[in-house]
PDB file of C-alpha atoms in Angstrom:
ATOM      1  CA  MET W 175      39.069  15.234  18.449  1.00 78.00           C
ATOM      2  CA  VAL W 176      38.957  12.786  15.566  1.00 81.00           C
ATOM      3  CA  PRO W 177      42.387  12.872  13.825  1.00 84.00           C
ATOM      4  CA  GLU W 178      40.862  12.221  10.400  1.00 85.00           C
ATOM      5  CA  ILE W 179      38.491  15.164  10.733  1.00 86.00           C
ATOM      6  CA  THR W 180      41.216  17.416  12.126  1.00 85.00           C
ATOM      7  CA  ASN W 181      43.548  16.528   9.240  1.00 85.00           C
ATOM      8  CA  TRP W 182      40.805  17.214   6.707  1.00 83.00           C
ATOM      9  CA  LEU W 183      39.997  20.598   8.262  1.00 86.00           C
ATOM     10  CA  ASN W 184      43.670  21.578   8.234  1.00 85.00           C
ATOM     11  CA  GLN W 185      44.105  21.027   4.509  1.00 86.00           C
ATOM     12  CA  ALA W 186      44.430  24.130   2.354  1.00 82.00           C
ATOM     13  CA  GLU W 187      42.020  22.750  -0.246  1.00 82.00           C
ATOM     14  CA  PRO W 188      40.222  19.794   1.347  1.00 85.00           C
ATOM     15  CA  ASP W 189      38.531  17.278  -0.944  1.00 87.00           C
ATOM     16  CA  PHE W 190      34.759  17.515  -0.596  1.00 86.00           C
ATOM     17  CA  ASP W 191      34.090  13.803  -1.104  1.00 84.00           C
ATOM     18  CA  ALA W 192      36.650  12.778   1.514  1.00 86.00           C
ATOM     19  CA  GLY W 193      35.159  15.224   4.024  1.00 85.00           C
ATOM     20  CA  PHE W 194      31.629  14.175   3.213  1.00 84.00           C
ATOM     21  CA  SER W 195      32.584  10.539   3.789  1.00 84.00           C
ATOM     22  CA  LEU W 196      33.826  11.483   7.261  1.00 84.00           C
ATOM     23  CA  PHE W 197      30.641  13.416   7.970  1.00 83.00           C
ATOM     24  CA  CYS W 198      28.512  10.417   6.940  1.00 82.00           C
ATOM     25  CA  ARG W 199      30.572   8.204   9.249  1.00 81.00           C
ATOM     26  CA  TYR W 200      30.372  10.348  12.373  1.00 81.00           C
ATOM     27  CA  SER W 201      27.218  12.458  12.120  1.00 80.00           C
ATOM     28  CA  PRO W 202      23.872  11.098  13.368  1.00 78.00           C
ATOM     29  CA  ASN W 203      21.946  13.810  11.491  1.00 78.00           C
ATOM     30  CA  ARG W 204      20.665  11.987   8.397  1.00 75.00           C
ATOM     31  CA  ALA W 205      18.643  14.927   7.109  1.00 73.00           C
ATOM     32  CA  LEU W 206      21.701  17.184   7.202  1.00 76.00           C
ATOM     33  CA  ILE W 207      23.848  14.509   5.541  1.00 80.00           C
ATOM     34  CA  SER W 208      21.316  14.255   2.724  1.00 73.00           C
ATOM     35  CA  TRP W 209      21.109  18.054   2.308  1.00 74.00           C
ATOM     36  CA  ILE W 210      24.890  18.598   2.214  1.00 78.00           C
ATOM     37  CA  GLY W 211      25.329  15.644  -0.145  1.00 75.00           C
ATOM     38  CA  ARG W 212      22.752  16.969  -2.602  1.00 73.00           C
ATOM     39  CA  LYS W 213      23.979  20.577  -2.489  1.00 73.00           C
ATOM     40  CA  ARG W 214      27.695  19.683  -2.237  1.00 79.00           C
ATOM     41  CA  ASP W 215      28.018  22.706   0.025  1.00 79.00           C
ATOM     42  CA  ALA W 216      31.703  22.791   1.013  1.00 83.00           C
ATOM     43  CA  ALA W 217      31.307  25.715   3.441  1.00 81.00           C
ATOM     44  CA  MET W 218      28.489  24.013   5.309  1.00 81.00           C
ATOM     45  CA  LEU W 219      30.434  20.736   5.333  1.00 84.00           C
ATOM     46  CA  ALA W 220      33.526  22.393   6.865  1.00 85.00           C
ATOM     47  CA  TYR W 221      31.424  24.174   9.468  1.00 80.00           C
ATOM     48  CA  GLU W 222      29.503  21.041  10.467  1.00 83.00           C
ATOM     49  CA  LEU W 223      32.643  18.865  10.570  1.00 84.00           C
ATOM     50  CA  ALA W 224      34.438  21.391  12.770  1.00 84.00           C
ATOM     51  CA  LYS W 225      31.445  21.569  15.064  1.00 82.00           C
ATOM     52  CA  LEU W 226      31.146  17.775  15.118  1.00 80.00           C
ATOM     53  CA  ASN W 227      34.886  17.394  15.818  1.00 78.00           C
ATOM     54  CA  LYS W 228      34.631  19.564  18.901  1.00 77.00           C
ATOM     55  CA  TYR W 229      31.495  17.786  20.070  1.00 69.00           C
ATOM     56  CA  ILE W 230      33.104  14.354  19.809  1.00 66.00           C
ATOM     57  CA  SER W 231      36.110  15.515  21.830  1.00 51.00           C
ATOM     58  CA  SER W 232      33.965  16.890  24.681  1.00 41.00           C
ATOM     59  CA  PRO W 233      32.682  14.561  27.419  1.00 40.00           C
ATOM     60  CA  VAL W 234      29.659  16.814  27.731  1.00 36.00           C
ATOM     61  CA  ALA W 235      28.351  18.635  24.703  1.00 39.00           C
ATOM     62  CA  ASP W 236      28.652  22.405  25.176  1.00 40.00           C
ATOM     63  CA  PRO W 237      26.717  24.957  23.149  1.00 39.00           C
ATOM     64  CA  VAL W 238      28.548  25.484  19.853  1.00 39.00           C
ATOM     65  CA  PRO W 239      29.742  29.102  19.360  1.00 41.00           C
ATOM     66  CA  ALA W 240      29.146  31.044  16.171  1.00 36.00           C
ATOM     67  CA  SER W 241      32.628  30.039  14.982  1.00 39.00           C
ATOM     68  CA  VAL W 242      34.853  27.051  15.706  1.00 40.00           C
ATOM     69  CA  ILE W 243      38.626  27.421  16.212  1.00 36.00           C
ATOM     70  CA  ARG W 244      40.879  25.104  14.185  1.00 39.00           C
ATOM     71  CA  ALA W 245      43.412  23.534  16.506  1.00 39.00           C
ATOM     72  CA  ASP W 246      46.737  24.132  14.704  1.00 41.00           C
ATOM     73  CA  THR W 247      46.332  27.629  13.292  1.00 40.00           C
ATOM     74  CA  ALA W 248      43.921  29.208  15.778  1.00 40.00           C
ATOM     75  CA  GLN W 249      42.089  30.573  12.736  1.00 46.00           C
ATOM     76  CA  PRO W 250      38.324  30.621  13.092  1.00 48.00           C
ATOM     77  CA  VAL W 251      36.172  28.719  10.676  1.00 48.00           C
ATOM     78  CA  PRO W 252      33.284  31.181  10.319  1.00 54.00           C
ATOM     79  CA  ALA W 253      29.756  29.932  10.481  1.00 54.00           C
ATOM     80  CA  PRO W 254      28.136  30.121   7.045  1.00 55.00           C
ATOM     81  CA  ALA W 255      25.218  32.411   6.406  1.00 55.00           C
ATOM     82  CA  PRO W 256      21.853  31.121   7.681  1.00 55.00           C
ATOM     83  CA  ARG W 257      20.360  28.538   5.377  1.00 52.00           C
ATOM     84  CA  PRO W 258      16.713  27.990   4.509  1.00 50.00           C
ATOM     85  CA  ALA W 259      14.955  25.088   6.155  1.00 48.00           C
ATOM     86  CA  LEU W 260      15.910  21.707   4.763  1.00 43.00           C
ATOM     87  CA  GLU W 261      13.863  20.874   1.736  1.00 44.00           C
ATOM     88  CA  GLU W 262      11.583  17.889   1.990  1.00 44.00           C
ATOM     89  CA  GLN W 263      13.304  14.933   0.377  1.00 40.00           C
ATOM     90  CA  PRO W 264      11.625  13.012  -2.421  1.00 42.00           C
ATOM     91  CA  THR W 265      10.812   9.479  -1.386  1.00 45.00           C
ATOM     92  CA  ILE W 266      10.301   6.202  -3.158  1.00 43.00           C
ATOM     93  CA  THR W 267       6.948   4.813  -2.149  1.00 45.00           C
ATOM     94  CA  PHE W 268       6.654   1.089  -1.683  1.00 46.00           C
ATOM     95  CA  LYS W 269       3.537  -0.889  -0.931  1.00 46.00           C
ATOM     96  CA  THR W 270       3.627  -1.483   2.798  1.00 44.00           C
ATOM     97  CA  PHE W 271       3.093  -4.702   4.659  1.00 45.00           C
ATOM     98  CA  ASP W 272      -0.163  -3.520   6.270  1.00 44.00           C
ATOM     99  CA  ASP W 273      -1.794  -2.705   2.925  1.00 50.00           C
ATOM    100  CA  ARG W 274      -2.570  -6.362   2.386  1.00 57.00           C
ATOM    101  CA  ARG W 275      -4.763  -6.728   5.476  1.00 68.00           C
ATOM    102  CA  THR W 276      -3.924 -10.435   5.486  1.00 81.00           C
ATOM    103  CA  ARG W 277      -4.140 -12.066   8.902  1.00 85.00           C
ATOM    104  CA  ARG W 278      -1.327 -14.418   9.797  1.00 88.00           C
ATOM    105  CA  SER W 279      -3.735 -16.539  11.827  1.00 89.00           C
ATOM    106  CA  ASP W 280      -5.762 -17.288   8.662  1.00 88.00           C
ATOM    107  CA  LEU W 281      -2.810 -19.162   7.143  1.00 92.00           C
ATOM    108  CA  PRO W 282      -1.536 -22.720   7.675  1.00 93.00           C
ATOM    109  CA  ALA W 283       1.796 -23.214   9.457  1.00 93.00           C
ATOM    110  CA  ASP W 284       3.911 -23.365   6.275  1.00 94.00           C
ATOM    111  CA  LEU W 285       2.460 -20.117   4.949  1.00 94.00           C
ATOM    112  CA  GLN W 286       2.771 -18.431   8.332  1.00 93.00           C
ATOM    113  CA  ALA W 287       6.510 -18.967   7.914  1.00 94.00           C
ATOM    114  CA  VAL W 288       6.291 -17.383   4.445  1.00 94.00           C
ATOM    115  CA  TYR W 289       4.304 -14.499   5.944  1.00 93.00           C
ATOM    116  CA  ASP W 290       7.025 -13.945   8.577  1.00 93.00           C
ATOM    117  CA  THR W 291       9.715 -13.972   5.897  1.00 94.00           C
ATOM    118  CA  VAL W 292       7.799 -11.373   3.892  1.00 92.00           C
ATOM    119  CA  ALA W 293       7.488  -9.179   6.985  1.00 91.00           C
ATOM    120  CA  GLN W 294      11.239  -9.422   7.582  1.00 93.00           C
ATOM    121  CA  ASP W 295      11.992  -8.602   3.946  1.00 93.00           C
ATOM    122  CA  TYR W 296       9.896  -5.442   4.177  1.00 91.00           C
ATOM    123  CA  LYS W 297      12.097  -4.316   7.090  1.00 92.00           C
ATOM    124  CA  LEU W 298      15.283  -5.224   5.228  1.00 93.00           C
ATOM    125  CA  ARG W 299      14.102  -3.396   2.118  1.00 92.00           C
ATOM    126  CA  ARG W 300      13.402  -0.221   4.084  1.00 91.00           C
ATOM    127  CA  GLY W 301      16.844  -0.431   5.665  1.00 92.00           C
ATOM    128  CA  PHE W 302      18.613  -0.907   2.329  1.00 92.00           C
ATOM    129  CA  HIS W 303      16.587   1.959   0.870  1.00 91.00           C
ATOM    130  CA  GLU W 304      17.776   4.308   3.615  1.00 90.00           C
ATOM    131  CA  LYS W 305      21.376   3.184   3.085  1.00 90.00           C
ATOM    132  CA  MET W 306      21.035   3.726  -0.659  1.00 90.00           C
ATOM    133  CA  LYS W 307      19.886   7.316  -0.084  1.00 88.00           C
ATOM    134  CA  MET W 308      22.896   7.944   2.162  1.00 90.00           C
ATOM    135  CA  ALA W 309      25.434   6.274  -0.182  1.00 88.00           C
ATOM    136  CA  THR W 310      28.127   8.578  -1.554  1.00 89.00           C
ATOM    137  CA  THR W 311      29.255   6.575  -4.596  1.00 89.00           C
ATOM    138  CA  ASP W 312      27.479   5.078  -7.599  1.00 88.00           C
ATOM    139  CA  ALA W 313      28.942   1.670  -6.750  1.00 90.00           C
ATOM    140  CA  ASP W 314      27.468   1.723  -3.242  1.00 90.00           C
ATOM    141  CA  ARG W 315      24.110   2.934  -4.526  1.00 90.00           C
ATOM    142  CA  ALA W 316      24.060   0.153  -7.121  1.00 91.00           C
ATOM    143  CA  ALA W 317      24.909  -2.441  -4.461  1.00 92.00           C
ATOM    144  CA  PHE W 318      22.106  -1.313  -2.160  1.00 92.00           C
ATOM    145  CA  ARG W 319      19.671  -1.139  -5.076  1.00 92.00           C
ATOM    146  CA  GLY W 320      20.546  -4.748  -5.867  1.00 92.00           C
ATOM    147  CA  LYS W 321      19.735  -5.713  -2.261  1.00 92.00           C
ATOM    148  CA  ILE W 322      16.410  -3.863  -2.501  1.00 93.00           C
ATOM    149  CA  LEU W 323      15.483  -5.765  -5.665  1.00 93.00           C
ATOM    150  CA  GLU W 324      16.429  -9.076  -4.050  1.00 94.00           C
ATOM    151  CA  CYS W 325      14.094  -8.304  -1.141  1.00 93.00           C
ATOM    152  CA  GLN W 326      11.344  -7.267  -3.560  1.00 92.00           C
ATOM    153  CA  ASP W 327      11.670 -10.522  -5.501  1.00 93.00           C
ATOM    154  CA  ARG W 328      11.268 -12.525  -2.293  1.00 93.00           C
ATOM    155  CA  ILE W 329       8.317 -10.365  -1.219  1.00 92.00           C
ATOM    156  CA  THR W 330       6.582 -10.855  -4.573  1.00 91.00           C
ATOM    157  CA  ALA W 331       7.180 -14.607  -4.524  1.00 93.00           C
ATOM    158  CA  GLY W 332       5.921 -14.872  -0.938  1.00 94.00           C
ATOM    159  CA  TRP W 333       2.716 -12.990  -1.631  1.00 91.00           C
ATOM    160  CA  LYS W 334       2.153 -15.058  -4.758  1.00 91.00           C
ATOM    161  CA  ARG W 335       2.101 -18.224  -2.646  1.00 93.00           C
ATOM    162  CA  ILE W 336      -0.133 -16.668  -0.001  1.00 92.00           C
ATOM    163  CA  ASP W 337      -2.528 -15.179  -2.579  1.00 89.00           C
ATOM    164  CA  ALA W 338      -2.845 -18.520  -4.375  1.00 91.00           C
ATOM    165  CA  TYR W 339      -3.829 -20.209  -1.116  1.00 92.00           C
ATOM    166  CA  LEU W 340      -6.319 -17.480  -0.167  1.00 90.00           C
ATOM    167  CA  TYR W 341      -7.846 -17.534  -3.655  1.00 89.00           C
ATOM    168  CA  GLU W 342      -8.370 -21.277  -3.419  1.00 92.00           C
ATOM    169  CA  GLU W 343      -9.838 -21.065   0.088  1.00 91.00           C
ATOM    170  CA  THR W 344     -12.204 -18.227  -0.866  1.00 90.00           C
ATOM    171  CA  THR W 345     -13.321 -20.122  -3.971  1.00 92.00           C
ATOM    172  CA  LYS W 346     -14.011 -23.193  -1.874  1.00 92.00           C
ATOM    173  CA  ALA W 347     -15.987 -21.214   0.713  1.00 91.00           C
ATOM    174  CA  VAL W 348     -18.102 -19.352  -1.862  1.00 92.00           C
ATOM    175  CA  THR W 349     -18.825 -22.554  -3.800  1.00 89.00           C
ATOM    176  CA  GLU W 350     -19.714 -24.685  -0.796  1.00 89.00           C
ATOM    177  CA  LYS W 351     -21.930 -22.011   0.774  1.00 90.00           C
ATOM    178  CA  PHE W 352     -23.211 -20.368  -2.394  1.00 92.00           C
ATOM    179  CA  ASN W 353     -25.571 -17.477  -1.779  1.00 94.00           C
ATOM    180  CA  GLU W 354     -26.732 -15.568  -4.857  1.00 93.00           C
ATOM    181  CA  LYS W 355     -27.819 -12.477  -2.955  1.00 93.00           C
ATOM    182  CA  SER W 356     -24.524 -12.267  -1.060  1.00 94.00           C
ATOM    183  CA  CYS W 357     -22.479 -12.653  -4.259  1.00 95.00           C
ATOM    184  CA  ARG W 358     -24.424  -9.937  -6.071  1.00 94.00           C
ATOM    185  CA  ALA W 359     -24.088  -7.556  -3.117  1.00 94.00           C
ATOM    186  CA  TYR W 360     -20.330  -8.126  -2.966  1.00 94.00           C
ATOM    187  CA  ILE W 361     -19.925  -7.421  -6.687  1.00 93.00           C
ATOM    188  CA  SER W 362     -22.169  -4.364  -6.620  1.00 93.00           C
ATOM    189  CA  LYS W 363     -20.304  -2.845  -3.688  1.00 93.00           C
ATOM    190  CA  ALA W 364     -16.908  -3.556  -5.264  1.00 92.00           C
ATOM    191  CA  LEU W 365     -17.848  -1.904  -8.562  1.00 92.00           C
ATOM    192  CA  LYS W 366     -18.579   1.329  -6.698  1.00 91.00           C
ATOM    193  CA  GLU W 367     -14.975   1.472  -5.458  1.00 89.00           C
ATOM    194  CA  GLU W 368     -12.533   3.313  -7.656  1.00 85.00           C
ATOM    195  CA  ASN W 369      -9.489   1.232  -6.729  1.00 85.00           C
ATOM    196  CA  LEU W 370      -9.694  -2.394  -5.699  1.00 84.00           C
ATOM    197  CA  SER W 371      -7.018  -4.293  -3.815  1.00 82.00           C
ATOM    198  CA  GLN W 372      -5.810  -7.531  -5.378  1.00 80.00           C
ATOM    199  CA  LYS W 373      -7.690  -9.463  -2.709  1.00 83.00           C
ATOM    200  CA  LYS W 374     -10.952  -7.600  -3.416  1.00 87.00           C
ATOM    201  CA  ALA W 375     -10.560  -7.994  -7.184  1.00 89.00           C
ATOM    202  CA  ASP W 376     -10.031 -11.744  -6.760  1.00 89.00           C
ATOM    203  CA  GLY W 377     -13.125 -11.849  -4.553  1.00 91.00           C
ATOM    204  CA  VAL W 378     -15.158 -10.303  -7.359  1.00 94.00           C
ATOM    205  CA  ARG W 379     -13.847 -12.788  -9.937  1.00 92.00           C
ATOM    206  CA  ILE W 380     -14.627 -15.724  -7.664  1.00 93.00           C
ATOM    207  CA  ARG W 381     -18.211 -14.559  -7.094  1.00 93.00           C
ATOM    208  CA  VAL W 382     -18.813 -13.778 -10.777  1.00 94.00           C
ATOM    209  CA  LYS W 383     -17.732 -17.314 -11.656  1.00 91.00           C
ATOM    210  CA  ALA W 384     -19.896 -18.771  -8.888  1.00 93.00           C
ATOM    211  CA  LEU W 385     -22.958 -16.893 -10.168  1.00 93.00           C
ATOM    212  CA  LEU W 386     -22.390 -18.004 -13.748  1.00 92.00           C
ATOM    213  CA  ASP W 387     -21.662 -21.600 -12.700  1.00 91.00           C
ATOM    214  CA  HIS W 388     -24.997 -21.660 -10.875  1.00 90.00           C
ATOM    215  CA  GLY W 389     -26.851 -20.330 -13.917  1.00 92.00           C
ATOM    216  CA  CYS W 390     -27.467 -16.845 -12.503  1.00 93.00           C
ATOM    217  CA  ALA W 391     -27.685 -14.073 -15.107  1.00 91.00           C
ATOM    218  CA  LEU W 392     -25.750 -10.804 -14.929  1.00 91.00           C
ATOM    219  CA  SER W 393     -27.007  -7.668 -16.614  1.00 91.00           C
ATOM    220  CA  ASP W 394     -25.230  -6.381 -19.718  1.00 91.00           C
ATOM    221  CA  GLU W 395     -24.289  -3.203 -17.824  1.00 92.00           C
ATOM    222  CA  THR W 396     -22.711  -5.204 -14.996  1.00 92.00           C
ATOM    223  CA  LEU W 397     -20.823  -7.418 -17.432  1.00 92.00           C
ATOM    224  CA  GLN W 398     -19.494  -4.383 -19.281  1.00 92.00           C
ATOM    225  CA  GLN W 399     -18.238  -2.854 -16.043  1.00 91.00           C
ATOM    226  CA  LEU W 400     -16.621  -6.123 -15.031  1.00 93.00           C
ATOM    227  CA  ARG W 401     -14.916  -6.580 -18.396  1.00 91.00           C
ATOM    228  CA  ARG W 402     -13.780  -2.969 -18.530  1.00 90.00           C
ATOM    229  CA  ARG W 403     -12.012  -3.502 -15.198  1.00 89.00           C
ATOM    230  CA  ASN W 404     -10.720  -6.964 -16.136  1.00 88.00           C
ATOM    231  CA  LEU W 405     -12.865  -8.639 -13.491  1.00 89.00           C
ATOM    232  CA  ALA W 406     -14.686 -11.044 -15.791  1.00 80.00           C
TER     233      ALA W 406
END
């Protein structure tokens, strides 16, 4: 048995936060940790800690009985009433690395290093986000949030450098191999899409400029659509 858990279970009025801290330390069940932390369910916490304490002490995990006996008093800790299935946890959605569809091989060596750093920061950010959700104090949550923001700043700066390079390379390619029909087709297809990625939007702007620089006219309707979507 874990002495800390045993001592907590043996208290007449155990402190929830102290017990929850122990549960976070020893339990591998992150969904259950999150549920108990949100509900602050003392009965469920005591039951799960007692069950966990017995499991840790056993070389082979045995099926857990409906009640667990506390070592010093031989008084059973009854299993709480059945609970509904764990509610789905709200999540913070971040833009993922794959959304960019940027190929590492398309970049020069210095920007490949930036690309690798961005990829690593996405992993770090996800890890800090999980730790923030599991944190039990405002101070810990604030610390992990600070780490998340640091990662996000590096990610944003990295993509800014990569996007600037890709914008310049695309501009150069479109200008050197200008094809009016190809530019018009690209713009027309893009305007039919409801949401454009940053890369696609930049592609439209580059081709609009190329058409205008080569003296090619755009219809009033097309110009209005482009201006309405901040693409011209």
